[in-house]
């Protein structure tokens, strides 16, 4: 984080501050997850018993932030280096980065679709 992130850092410090978290949120998951789908599954598990209505739900996803190769589980690999063999304009490192980015994007689409499905047929926006 550089010095130009001061406003973001200040806002984040307030939102996740131990002293203010109980005032800001009725429920905060107890752990962080390596993959975003695990967060969605936790919400689906606790929502029928813990979540009161009306409410405001925030899913803070890792999404496709850098380190694309760490943003999706191996079971969700769709693209391999073979899919980029015709990209002679790219180096092997660039092909690998593109492959990981595409897999991260595909996984993120799956996660967002799951969130949409979680709220489908509910009084939600």
Coordinates of C-alpha atoms in Angstrom, one line a residue:
X1 CA 0.0 0.0 0.0
X2 CA 1.4 3.4 -1.0
X3 CA 0.9 6.8 0.6
X4 CA -1.8 7.6 -1.9
X5 CA -4.1 5.0 -0.2
X6 CA -4.6 7.1 2.9
X7 CA -8.3 7.6 2.5
X8 CA -8.9 3.9 1.8
X9 CA -6.8 2.9 4.7
X10 CA -8.7 5.2 7.0
X11 CA -12.1 3.9 5.9
X12 CA -10.9 0.3 6.1
X13 CA -9.6 0.9 9.6
X14 CA -13.0 2.2 10.7
X15 CA -14.9 -0.6 9.1
X16 CA -12.9 -3.4 10.5
X17 CA -11.9 -1.9 13.8
X18 CA -12.4 -4.2 16.8
X19 CA -13.9 -1.3 18.8
X20 CA -16.6 -0.4 16.1
X21 CA -17.3 -3.7 14.5
X22 CA -20.1 -4.6 17.0
X23 CA -21.8 -1.3 16.2
X24 CA -21.6 -1.6 12.5
X25 CA -22.5 -5.3 11.9
X26 CA -24.9 -7.7 13.4
X27 CA -22.9 -10.6 12.1
X28 CA -19.3 -10.9 10.9
X29 CA -17.9 -14.2 9.7
X30 CA -15.4 -15.7 12.1
X31 CA -12.7 -16.4 9.6
X32 CA -11.3 -15.5 6.2
X33 CA -11.4 -17.9 3.3
X34 CA -8.8 -18.7 0.7
X35 CA -11.5 -18.9 -2.0
X36 CA -14.6 -16.7 -2.3
X37 CA -17.1 -19.5 -2.8
X38 CA -16.4 -20.7 0.8
X39 CA -17.6 -17.3 2.1
X40 CA -20.8 -17.6 0.1
X41 CA -21.4 -21.1 1.4
X42 CA -20.9 -19.8 5.0
X43 CA -23.6 -17.2 4.4
X44 CA -26.0 -19.8 2.9
X45 CA -25.4 -22.0 6.0
X46 CA -25.9 -19.3 8.6
X47 CA -28.5 -17.0 6.9
X48 CA -31.7 -19.0 7.8
X49 CA -30.9 -19.0 11.5
X50 CA -28.8 -15.9 12.1
X51 CA -29.8 -13.2 9.6
X52 CA -32.7 -11.0 10.6
X53 CA -34.8 -9.2 8.0
X54 CA -34.7 -6.6 6.6
X55 CA -30.9 -6.5 6.3
X56 CA -27.9 -5.3 4.3
X57 CA -25.4 -8.0 3.3
X58 CA -21.9 -7.3 2.2
X59 CA -19.7 -10.0 0.5
X60 CA -16.1 -8.7 0.5
X61 CA -14.6 -10.9 -2.2
X62 CA -11.0 -11.4 -3.2
X63 CA -12.2 -11.6 -6.8
X64 CA -9.5 -11.2 -9.4
X65 CA -7.0 -9.2 -7.4
X66 CA -3.3 -9.9 -8.3
X67 CA -1.9 -13.3 -7.7
X68 CA -4.5 -14.7 -10.1
X69 CA -3.2 -18.2 -9.7
X70 CA -4.3 -18.1 -6.0
X71 CA -7.8 -16.9 -6.7
X72 CA -9.4 -20.2 -7.8
X73 CA -9.2 -23.8 -6.6
X74 CA -7.6 -26.4 -8.8
X75 CA -11.0 -28.2 -9.2
X76 CA -12.2 -25.0 -11.1
X77 CA -9.4 -24.9 -13.7
X78 CA -11.0 -24.3 -17.1
X79 CA -8.1 -22.9 -19.1
X80 CA -4.7 -24.4 -19.6
X81 CA -1.6 -23.2 -21.5
X82 CA -2.8 -25.2 -24.5
X83 CA -5.6 -22.7 -24.9
X84 CA -3.1 -20.0 -25.6
X85 CA -0.6 -21.8 -27.8
X86 CA -1.7 -19.9 -30.8
X87 CA -0.9 -16.5 -29.1
X88 CA 2.5 -16.1 -30.6
X89 CA 2.4 -12.5 -29.7
X90 CA 2.8 -13.5 -26.0
X91 CA 5.7 -14.8 -24.0
X92 CA 5.3 -18.0 -22.0
X93 CA 5.1 -15.9 -18.8
X94 CA 2.4 -13.7 -20.4
X95 CA 0.4 -16.8 -21.5
X96 CA 0.6 -18.2 -18.0
X97 CA -0.6 -14.9 -16.5
X98 CA -3.5 -14.7 -19.0
X99 CA -4.4 -18.3 -18.2
X100 CA -4.5 -17.7 -14.5
X101 CA -6.5 -14.4 -15.0
X102 CA -9.0 -16.2 -17.2
X103 CA -9.4 -18.9 -14.6
X104 CA -9.8 -16.4 -11.8
X105 CA -12.4 -14.5 -13.9
X106 CA -14.3 -17.7 -14.7
X107 CA -14.3 -18.6 -11.0
X108 CA -15.4 -15.1 -10.0
X109 CA -18.3 -15.3 -12.4
X110 CA -19.3 -18.6 -10.7
X111 CA -19.1 -16.9 -7.3
X112 CA -21.2 -13.9 -8.3
X113 CA -23.8 -16.2 -10.0
X114 CA -24.0 -18.1 -6.7
X115 CA -24.6 -14.9 -4.8
X116 CA -27.3 -14.0 -7.2
X117 CA -28.9 -17.4 -6.9
X118 CA -28.8 -17.1 -3.1
X119 CA -31.1 -14.1 -3.3
X120 CA -33.2 -15.3 -6.3
X121 CA -36.9 -15.3 -5.6
X122 CA -36.4 -13.2 -2.5
X123 CA -37.3 -9.6 -1.8
X124 CA -33.9 -8.3 -2.6
X125 CA -32.0 -6.0 -4.9

